[in-house]
Coordinates of C-alpha atoms in Angstrom, one line a residue:
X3 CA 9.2 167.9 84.4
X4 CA 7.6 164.3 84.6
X5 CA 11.0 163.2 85.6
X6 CA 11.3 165.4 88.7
X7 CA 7.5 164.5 89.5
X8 CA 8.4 161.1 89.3
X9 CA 11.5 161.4 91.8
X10 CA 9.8 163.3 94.1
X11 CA 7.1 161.1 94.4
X12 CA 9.3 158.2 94.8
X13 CA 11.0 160.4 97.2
X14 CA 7.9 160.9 99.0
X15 CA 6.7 157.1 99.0
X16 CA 10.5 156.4 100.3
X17 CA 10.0 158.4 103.5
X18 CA 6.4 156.9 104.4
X19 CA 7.4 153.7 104.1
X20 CA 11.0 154.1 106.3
X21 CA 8.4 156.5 108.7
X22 CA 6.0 153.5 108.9
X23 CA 9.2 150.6 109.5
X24 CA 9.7 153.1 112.2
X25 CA 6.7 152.9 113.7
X26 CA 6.2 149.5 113.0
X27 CA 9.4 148.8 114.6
X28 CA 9.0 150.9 118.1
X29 CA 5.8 148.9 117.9
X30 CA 7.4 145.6 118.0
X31 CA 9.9 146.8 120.7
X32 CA 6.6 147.8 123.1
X33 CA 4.8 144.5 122.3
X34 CA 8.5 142.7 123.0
X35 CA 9.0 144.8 126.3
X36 CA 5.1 144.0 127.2
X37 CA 5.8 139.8 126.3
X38 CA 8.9 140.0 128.2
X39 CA 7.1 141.5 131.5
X40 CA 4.0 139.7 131.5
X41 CA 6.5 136.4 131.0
X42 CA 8.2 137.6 134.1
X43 CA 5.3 138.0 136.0
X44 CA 3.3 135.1 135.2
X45 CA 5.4 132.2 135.5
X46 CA 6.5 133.1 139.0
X47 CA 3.0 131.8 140.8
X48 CA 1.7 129.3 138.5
X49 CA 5.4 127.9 139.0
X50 CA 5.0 128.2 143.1
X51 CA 2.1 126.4 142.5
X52 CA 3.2 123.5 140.8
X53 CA 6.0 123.3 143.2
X54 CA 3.7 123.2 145.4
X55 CA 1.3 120.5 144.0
X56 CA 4.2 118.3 144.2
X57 CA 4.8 118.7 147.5
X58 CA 1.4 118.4 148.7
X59 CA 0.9 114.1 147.8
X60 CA 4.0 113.8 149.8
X61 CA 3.0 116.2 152.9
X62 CA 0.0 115.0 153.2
X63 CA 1.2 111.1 153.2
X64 CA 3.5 112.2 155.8
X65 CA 0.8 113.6 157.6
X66 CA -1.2 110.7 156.8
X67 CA 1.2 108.3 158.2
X68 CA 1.7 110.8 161.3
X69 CA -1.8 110.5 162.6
X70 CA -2.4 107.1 161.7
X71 CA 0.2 106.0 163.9
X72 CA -0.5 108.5 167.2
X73 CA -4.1 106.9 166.5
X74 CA -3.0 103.3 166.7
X75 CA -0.5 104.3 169.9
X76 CA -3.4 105.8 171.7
X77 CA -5.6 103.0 170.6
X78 CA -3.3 100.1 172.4
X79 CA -2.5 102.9 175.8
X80 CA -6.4 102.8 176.3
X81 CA -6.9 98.9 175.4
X82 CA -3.5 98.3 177.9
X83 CA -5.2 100.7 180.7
X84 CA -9.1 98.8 180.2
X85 CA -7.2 95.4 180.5
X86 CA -5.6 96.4 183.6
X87 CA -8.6 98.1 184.9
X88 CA -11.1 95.0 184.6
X89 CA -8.5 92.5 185.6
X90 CA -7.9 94.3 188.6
X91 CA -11.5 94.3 189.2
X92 CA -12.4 91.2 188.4
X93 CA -9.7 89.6 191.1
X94 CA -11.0 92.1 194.0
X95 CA -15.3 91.3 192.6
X96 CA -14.8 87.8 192.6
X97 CA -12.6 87.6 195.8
X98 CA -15.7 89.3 197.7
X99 CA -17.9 86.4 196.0
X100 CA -15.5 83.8 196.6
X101 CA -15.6 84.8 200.7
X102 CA -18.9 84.9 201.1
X103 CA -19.7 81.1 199.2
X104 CA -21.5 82.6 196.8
X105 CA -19.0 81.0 193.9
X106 CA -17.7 77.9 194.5
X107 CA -14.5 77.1 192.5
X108 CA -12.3 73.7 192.9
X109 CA -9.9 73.2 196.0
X110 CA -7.2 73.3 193.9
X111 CA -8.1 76.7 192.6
X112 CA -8.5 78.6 195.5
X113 CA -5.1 78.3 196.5
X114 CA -4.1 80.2 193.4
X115 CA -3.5 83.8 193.0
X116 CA -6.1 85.8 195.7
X117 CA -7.9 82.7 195.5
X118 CA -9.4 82.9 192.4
X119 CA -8.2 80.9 188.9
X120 CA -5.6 82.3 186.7
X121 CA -8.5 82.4 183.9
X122 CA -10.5 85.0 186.0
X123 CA -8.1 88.2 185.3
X124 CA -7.3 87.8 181.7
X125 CA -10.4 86.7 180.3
X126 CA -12.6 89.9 182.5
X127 CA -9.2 92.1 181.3
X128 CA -10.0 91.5 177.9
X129 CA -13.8 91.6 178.1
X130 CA -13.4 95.3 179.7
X131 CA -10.9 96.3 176.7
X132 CA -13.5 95.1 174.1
X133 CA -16.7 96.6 175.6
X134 CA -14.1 100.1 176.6
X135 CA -13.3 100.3 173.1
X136 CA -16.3 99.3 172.0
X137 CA -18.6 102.2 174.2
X138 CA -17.2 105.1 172.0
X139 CA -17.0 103.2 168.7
X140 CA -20.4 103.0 168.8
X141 CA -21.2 106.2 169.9
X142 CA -18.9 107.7 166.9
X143 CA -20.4 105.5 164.5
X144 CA -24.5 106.3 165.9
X145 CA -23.5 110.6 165.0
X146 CA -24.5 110.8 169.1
X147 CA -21.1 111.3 170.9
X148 CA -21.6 111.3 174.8
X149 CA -21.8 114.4 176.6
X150 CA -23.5 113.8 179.7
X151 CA -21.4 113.7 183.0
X152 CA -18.1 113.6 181.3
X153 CA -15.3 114.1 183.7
X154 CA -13.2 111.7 185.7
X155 CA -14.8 112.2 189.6
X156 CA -18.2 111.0 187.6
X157 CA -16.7 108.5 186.7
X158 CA -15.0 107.4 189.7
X159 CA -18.2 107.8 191.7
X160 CA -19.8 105.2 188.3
X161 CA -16.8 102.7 189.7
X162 CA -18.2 103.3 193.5
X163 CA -21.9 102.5 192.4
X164 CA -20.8 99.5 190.3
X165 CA -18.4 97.9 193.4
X166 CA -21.4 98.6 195.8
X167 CA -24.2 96.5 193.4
X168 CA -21.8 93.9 193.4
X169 CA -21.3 93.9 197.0
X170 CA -24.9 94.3 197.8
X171 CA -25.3 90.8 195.9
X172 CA -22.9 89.2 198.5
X173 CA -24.0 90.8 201.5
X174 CA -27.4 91.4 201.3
X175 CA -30.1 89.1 203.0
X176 CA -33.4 88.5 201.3
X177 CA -36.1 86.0 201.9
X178 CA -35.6 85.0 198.3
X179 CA -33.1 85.7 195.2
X180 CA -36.4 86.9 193.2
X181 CA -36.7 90.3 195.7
X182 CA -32.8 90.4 195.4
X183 CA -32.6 90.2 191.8
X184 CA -35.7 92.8 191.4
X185 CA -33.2 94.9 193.9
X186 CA -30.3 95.0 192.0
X187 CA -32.3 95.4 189.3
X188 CA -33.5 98.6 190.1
X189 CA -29.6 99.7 191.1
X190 CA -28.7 98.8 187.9
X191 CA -30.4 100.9 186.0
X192 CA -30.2 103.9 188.6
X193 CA -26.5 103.7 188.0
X194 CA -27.1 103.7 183.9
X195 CA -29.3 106.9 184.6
X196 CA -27.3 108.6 187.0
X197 CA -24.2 108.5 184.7
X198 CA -25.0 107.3 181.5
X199 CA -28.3 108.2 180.1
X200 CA -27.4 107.3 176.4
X201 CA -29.5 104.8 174.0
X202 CA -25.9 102.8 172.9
X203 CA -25.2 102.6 176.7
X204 CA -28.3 101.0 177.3
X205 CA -28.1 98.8 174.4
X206 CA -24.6 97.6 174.8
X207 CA -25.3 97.2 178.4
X208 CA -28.3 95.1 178.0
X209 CA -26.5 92.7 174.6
X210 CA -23.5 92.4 177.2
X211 CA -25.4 91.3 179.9
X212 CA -27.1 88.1 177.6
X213 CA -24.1 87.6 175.9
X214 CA -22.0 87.5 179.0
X215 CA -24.7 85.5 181.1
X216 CA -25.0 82.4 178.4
X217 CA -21.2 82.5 178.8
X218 CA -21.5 81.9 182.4
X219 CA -23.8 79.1 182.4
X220 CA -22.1 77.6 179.2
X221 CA -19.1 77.6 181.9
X222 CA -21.0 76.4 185.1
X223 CA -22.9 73.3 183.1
X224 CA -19.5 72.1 181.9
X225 CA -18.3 72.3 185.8
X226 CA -15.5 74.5 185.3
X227 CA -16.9 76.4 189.1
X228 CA -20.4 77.0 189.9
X229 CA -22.8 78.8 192.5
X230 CA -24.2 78.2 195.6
X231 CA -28.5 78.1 195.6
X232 CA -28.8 78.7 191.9
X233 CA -32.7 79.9 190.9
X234 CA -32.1 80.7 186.9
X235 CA -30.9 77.3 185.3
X236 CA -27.5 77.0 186.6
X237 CA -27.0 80.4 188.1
X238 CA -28.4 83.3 190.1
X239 CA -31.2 85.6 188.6
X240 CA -29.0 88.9 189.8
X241 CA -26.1 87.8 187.9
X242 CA -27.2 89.8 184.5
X243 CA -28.4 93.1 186.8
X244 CA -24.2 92.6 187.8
X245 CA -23.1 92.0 184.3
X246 CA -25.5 95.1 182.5
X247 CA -23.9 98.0 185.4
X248 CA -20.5 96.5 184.7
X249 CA -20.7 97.2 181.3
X250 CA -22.4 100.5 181.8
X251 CA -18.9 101.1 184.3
X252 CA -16.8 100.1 182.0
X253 CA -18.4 101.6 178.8
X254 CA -18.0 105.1 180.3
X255 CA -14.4 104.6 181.4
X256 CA -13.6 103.6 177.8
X257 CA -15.5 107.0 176.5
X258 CA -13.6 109.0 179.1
X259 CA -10.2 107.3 177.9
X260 CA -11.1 108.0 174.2
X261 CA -11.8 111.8 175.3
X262 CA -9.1 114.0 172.9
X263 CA -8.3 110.9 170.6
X264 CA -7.2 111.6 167.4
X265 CA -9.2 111.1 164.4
X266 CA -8.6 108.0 162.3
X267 CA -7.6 109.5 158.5
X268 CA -9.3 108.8 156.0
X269 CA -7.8 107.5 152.3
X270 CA -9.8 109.5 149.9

């Protein structure tokens, strides 16, 4: 009798544990199917998006590079355009000056190109491609971009204004440059109100009207031409009033040029 207890127990104990290595082992198989799905599953993204962290330094380099240069090609188009612009004017301003003796330049000169000297154009040329370029620059850098009157018949009719000052200068009779001066004056700044309006216009225009002016008689006190009845040192008193609505003309024909320029990147 104990020995039959004993074999059935073993008996017994023999069929738990194969009944639990069953189990145990249709356990392993679901954890193995569940590993084997969630290792399917999960590698896919995290692997698209490590391909696509390495793609992203060199996409946005390219992009980088991209921009920068349609920035630097749009910067030298709107320098080219400004130099043409205020060389052009320059020859056409200083021929009305020239004709009516209000410049004198030396005989030898005036029998140049439209009888002014072949300094005149490239030297106003690059003056009008600094202060074009520089109108909008400072704007951008100020946080106040200009809004007011920008479209290309305001500016056109800013052009008008600016060739009419300058040919009141020439053409206009006073009893004395003072009332002249106090005259275009008064133009000057109607034309910065009428299509400017802007803090940085009137600062630049007033800083490029001395700068330009001690120029001028840095030029006409070492003889290089000179003007006719000088009242302010070795020029005339309306000369600034010409030089501060030539720089308001020109300032807005830079900011109209640098409308839909592409932002410079930035290297983070």
């Amino acid at each position: 009798m104990p020995r039959l207890e004993s074999c059935a127990w073993s008996c017994s104990c023999t069929a738990r544990g194969r009944h639990r290595s069953q189990l145990g082992d249709t356990a392993a198989g679901l954890a193995a199917k569940v590993g084997e799905m969630l290792s399917s599953s999960v590698p896919s993204p995290s692997l698209a998006l490590v391909g696509r962290g390495a793609r992203s330094p060199s996409t946005s380099s390219a992009s980088s590079t991209s921009s920068t240069l349609n920035w630097s090609q749009h910067l030298v188009q709107r320098s080219v355009v400004l130099f043409v612009v205020g060389a052009f004017m320059a020859l056409v301003l200083n021929l009305l000056q020239i004709q009516r003796n209000v410049t004198l330049f030396p005989d030898e000169v005036i029998s140049t190109l439209f009888s002014s000297a072949w300094w005149v154009p490239p030297c106003c040329g690059t003056a009008a491609a600094v202060v074009g370029l520089l109108y909008p620059c400072i704007d951008s850098h100020l946080g106040e971009p200009h809004k007011f009157k920008r479209e290309w018949a305001s500016v056109m009719r800013c052009i008008a204004v600016f060739v009419g000052i300058n040919h009141a200068s020439a053409k206009l009779d006073f009893a004395n440059n003072i009332q002249l001066s106090l005259t275009l004056a008064a133009l000057s700044l109607g034309l910065w109100w009428t299509f400017d309006r802007s803090r940085s216009g009137l600062g630049l225009g007033i800083t490029i009207a001395f700068v330009a002016t001690l120029i001028t008689q840095f030029l006409v006190y070492n003889g290089v031409y000179q003007y006719t009845s000088p009242d302010f040192l070795y020029i005339r008193s309306w000369l600034p009033c010409i030089f501060f609505s030539g720089g308001v003309t020109v300032g807005n024909i830079g900011r109209q040029l640098a409308m839909g320029i592409p932002e410079k990147p930035h290297n983070d």
